[in-house]
Amino acid sequence: MAELDPKTELLRTAFATEQAVYGVILVSGMIVVSGTADSTSWTVFWTVLVTVVVFWLAHVYAGTVAHHGLDHGRVLGIRESFRQALAHSWGLLASALIPSAILLLGATKAVPDPVAIWAALWTGVLVLGVLGYIAFLRRGAAWPIRVIGAVSTAAFGMAMIALKSVIH
């Protein structure tokens, strides 16, 4: 397998994680649920932000509790367990940045609310596709497999868009 360059390694370790994928799907789900026809981008933004922060805190707490004590044959103290949980959970928090920035464009009336809400959802599809591509890239997969990985990961975002179309 080829050696990854530092930029690819940073993307892999900081952003292309299961927490990031889960976070993008969570954010998309919150946009679907809170982005009704009469919702403002501001309302959707705060719903997404509060929900993501609560889920992130819960994820850090759960990781701390789960790894405190005996973990992979060695004893972890509460501080080390907390640091590990914190380090592994950033993707969940970071996953809300791009859609939240787009929602803020609607909140500031730079774009109409429906445009901001739909753009945030479509951005989730794009981000999921990139995360899927990176996941297969880091495994040294050939480009056709990377594309399949990107499309299959992006399909979760498409499912959220289909859900929004049905619900609202």
CSV table of C-alpha atoms in Angstrom, one decimal:
chain,number,residue,atom,x,y,z
A,1,MET,CA,0.0,0.0,0.0
A,2,ALA,CA,1.3,3.5,-0.9
A,3,GLU,CA,2.4,5.9,1.8
A,4,LEU,CA,-0.1,8.7,2.4
A,5,ASP,CA,1.0,12.3,2.2
A,6,PRO,CA,0.6,14.4,5.3
A,7,LYS,CA,-2.5,16.2,4.0
A,8,THR,CA,-4.3,12.9,3.2
A,9,GLU,CA,-3.3,11.6,6.7
A,10,LEU,CA,-4.7,14.7,8.3
A,11,LEU,CA,-8.0,14.4,6.5
A,12,ARG,CA,-8.1,10.7,7.4
A,13,THR,CA,-7.4,11.1,11.1
A,14,ALA,CA,-9.3,14.3,11.7
A,15,PHE,CA,-12.3,14.2,9.4
A,16,ALA,CA,-12.7,10.9,7.6
A,17,THR,CA,-13.9,9.0,10.7
A,18,GLU,CA,-17.0,7.1,11.6
A,19,GLN,CA,-17.9,10.0,13.9
A,20,ALA,CA,-17.8,12.4,11.0
A,21,VAL,CA,-20.0,10.2,8.8
A,22,TYR,CA,-22.5,9.7,11.7
A,23,GLY,CA,-22.4,13.5,12.4
A,24,VAL,CA,-23.2,14.4,8.8
A,25,ILE,CA,-26.1,12.0,8.8
A,26,LEU,CA,-27.3,13.4,12.2
A,27,VAL,CA,-27.1,17.0,11.0
A,28,SER,CA,-29.0,16.0,7.8
A,29,GLY,CA,-31.6,14.3,9.9
A,30,MET,CA,-32.0,17.3,12.1
A,31,ILE,CA,-32.4,19.6,9.0
A,32,VAL,CA,-35.0,17.2,7.7
A,33,VAL,CA,-37.0,17.2,10.9
A,34,SER,CA,-36.7,20.9,11.7
A,35,GLY,CA,-36.7,22.3,8.2
A,36,THR,CA,-40.4,22.5,7.6
A,37,ALA,CA,-41.9,24.7,4.9
A,38,ASP,CA,-42.4,27.6,7.4
A,39,SER,CA,-39.1,27.1,9.3
A,40,THR,CA,-36.4,29.8,9.2
A,41,SER,CA,-32.8,29.0,8.7
A,42,TRP,CA,-32.2,30.5,12.1
A,43,THR,CA,-34.5,28.0,13.8
A,44,VAL,CA,-33.0,25.1,11.9
A,45,PHE,CA,-29.4,26.3,12.7
A,46,TRP,CA,-30.1,26.4,16.5
A,47,THR,CA,-31.8,23.0,16.4
A,48,VAL,CA,-28.9,21.5,14.6
A,49,LEU,CA,-26.3,23.2,16.8
A,50,VAL,CA,-27.9,22.3,20.1
A,51,THR,CA,-28.5,18.7,19.0
A,52,VAL,CA,-25.0,18.2,17.7
A,53,VAL,CA,-23.4,19.6,20.9
A,54,VAL,CA,-25.6,17.3,23.1
A,55,PHE,CA,-24.8,14.3,20.9
A,56,TRP,CA,-21.1,15.2,20.9
A,57,LEU,CA,-21.0,15.6,24.7
A,58,ALA,CA,-22.9,12.3,25.1
A,59,HIS,CA,-20.4,10.6,22.7
A,60,VAL,CA,-17.4,11.9,24.7
A,61,TYR,CA,-19.0,10.8,28.0
A,62,ALA,CA,-19.9,7.4,26.6
A,63,GLY,CA,-16.3,7.0,25.2
A,64,THR,CA,-14.8,8.0,28.5
A,65,VAL,CA,-17.0,5.6,30.5
A,66,ALA,CA,-16.5,2.7,28.0
A,67,HIS,CA,-12.7,3.0,28.0
A,68,HIS,CA,-12.1,3.9,31.7
A,69,GLY,CA,-10.5,1.0,33.5
A,70,LEU,CA,-9.4,-2.0,31.5
A,71,ASP,CA,-9.0,-1.2,27.7
A,72,HIS,CA,-7.2,-3.5,25.3
A,73,GLY,CA,-5.3,-5.2,28.1
A,74,ARG,CA,-4.1,-2.1,30.0
A,75,VAL,CA,-5.6,0.1,32.7
A,76,LEU,CA,-6.7,3.6,31.6
A,77,GLY,CA,-7.3,6.3,34.1
A,78,ILE,CA,-10.3,8.6,33.8
A,79,ARG,CA,-8.2,11.5,32.4
A,80,GLU,CA,-6.6,9.4,29.7
A,81,SER,CA,-9.9,7.8,28.8
A,82,PHE,CA,-11.4,11.3,28.5
A,83,ARG,CA,-8.6,12.5,26.3
A,84,GLN,CA,-9.0,9.5,24.0
A,85,ALA,CA,-12.7,10.0,23.8
A,86,LEU,CA,-12.3,13.7,23.1
A,87,ALA,CA,-9.7,13.0,20.4
A,88,HIS,CA,-11.9,10.4,18.7
A,89,SER,CA,-15.1,12.5,18.7
A,90,TRP,CA,-14.0,15.7,16.9
A,91,GLY,CA,-15.4,14.5,13.6
A,92,LEU,CA,-18.9,14.5,15.0
A,93,LEU,CA,-18.6,18.1,16.0
A,94,ALA,CA,-16.8,19.2,12.9
A,95,SER,CA,-19.4,17.6,10.7
A,96,ALA,CA,-21.8,20.4,11.6
A,97,LEU,CA,-19.6,23.2,10.5
A,98,ILE,CA,-20.3,23.4,6.8
A,99,PRO,CA,-24.1,22.9,7.0
A,100,SER,CA,-24.3,25.3,9.9
A,101,ALA,CA,-22.4,28.0,7.9
A,102,ILE,CA,-24.8,27.5,5.0
A,103,LEU,CA,-27.8,27.8,7.4
A,104,LEU,CA,-26.3,31.0,8.7
A,105,LEU,CA,-26.4,32.4,5.2
A,106,GLY,CA,-30.1,32.0,5.3
A,107,ALA,CA,-30.3,33.3,8.9
A,108,THR,CA,-28.6,36.5,7.8
A,109,LYS,CA,-30.8,36.7,4.7
A,110,ALA,CA,-27.8,36.4,2.3
A,111,VAL,CA,-29.9,33.7,0.7
A,112,PRO,CA,-33.6,32.8,1.1
A,113,ASP,CA,-34.4,30.3,3.9
A,114,PRO,CA,-35.5,27.4,1.7
A,115,VAL,CA,-32.3,27.8,-0.4
A,116,ALA,CA,-30.1,27.6,2.7
A,117,ILE,CA,-31.9,24.6,4.1
A,118,TRP,CA,-31.8,22.6,0.8
A,119,ALA,CA,-28.2,23.7,0.2
A,120,ALA,CA,-27.2,22.5,3.6
A,121,LEU,CA,-28.8,19.1,2.9
A,122,TRP,CA,-27.1,18.8,-0.5
A,123,THR,CA,-23.8,19.8,1.1
A,124,GLY,CA,-24.3,16.8,3.4
A,125,VAL,CA,-24.5,14.6,0.4
A,126,LEU,CA,-21.3,16.1,-1.0
A,127,VAL,CA,-19.5,15.8,2.3
A,128,LEU,CA,-20.5,12.2,2.8
A,129,GLY,CA,-19.3,11.4,-0.7
A,130,VAL,CA,-15.9,13.0,0.1
A,131,LEU,CA,-15.7,11.1,3.3
A,132,GLY,CA,-16.5,7.8,1.5
A,133,TYR,CA,-13.9,8.5,-1.1
A,134,ILE,CA,-11.2,9.3,1.5
A,135,ALA,CA,-12.1,6.1,3.4
A,136,PHE,CA,-11.3,4.0,0.3
A,137,LEU,CA,-8.3,6.1,-0.7
A,138,ARG,CA,-6.7,5.4,2.7
A,139,ARG,CA,-7.0,1.7,2.0
A,140,GLY,CA,-5.2,2.1,-1.3
A,141,ALA,CA,-8.3,1.1,-3.3
A,142,ALA,CA,-8.3,1.6,-7.1
A,143,TRP,CA,-10.2,4.7,-8.3
A,144,PRO,CA,-13.4,2.8,-9.4
A,145,ILE,CA,-13.7,1.4,-5.9
A,146,ARG,CA,-13.1,4.9,-4.4
A,147,VAL,CA,-16.0,6.2,-6.5
A,148,ILE,CA,-18.3,3.3,-5.5
A,149,GLY,CA,-17.3,4.1,-1.8
A,150,ALA,CA,-18.1,7.8,-2.4
A,151,VAL,CA,-21.5,7.1,-4.0
A,152,SER,CA,-22.5,4.5,-1.4
A,153,THR,CA,-21.6,6.8,1.5
A,154,ALA,CA,-23.4,9.8,-0.2
A,155,ALA,CA,-26.5,7.6,-0.6
A,156,PHE,CA,-27.2,8.1,3.1
A,157,GLY,CA,-27.5,11.9,2.4
A,158,MET,CA,-29.7,11.1,-0.6
A,159,ALA,CA,-31.9,9.1,1.7
A,160,MET,CA,-32.3,12.1,4.0
A,161,ILE,CA,-33.2,14.3,1.0
A,162,ALA,CA,-35.8,11.7,-0.1
A,163,LEU,CA,-37.1,11.6,3.5
A,164,LYS,CA,-37.5,15.4,3.5
A,165,SER,CA,-39.3,15.3,0.2
A,166,VAL,CA,-41.8,12.7,1.6
A,167,ILE,CA,-42.2,14.4,5.1
A,168,HIS,CA,-42.5,18.0,4.0
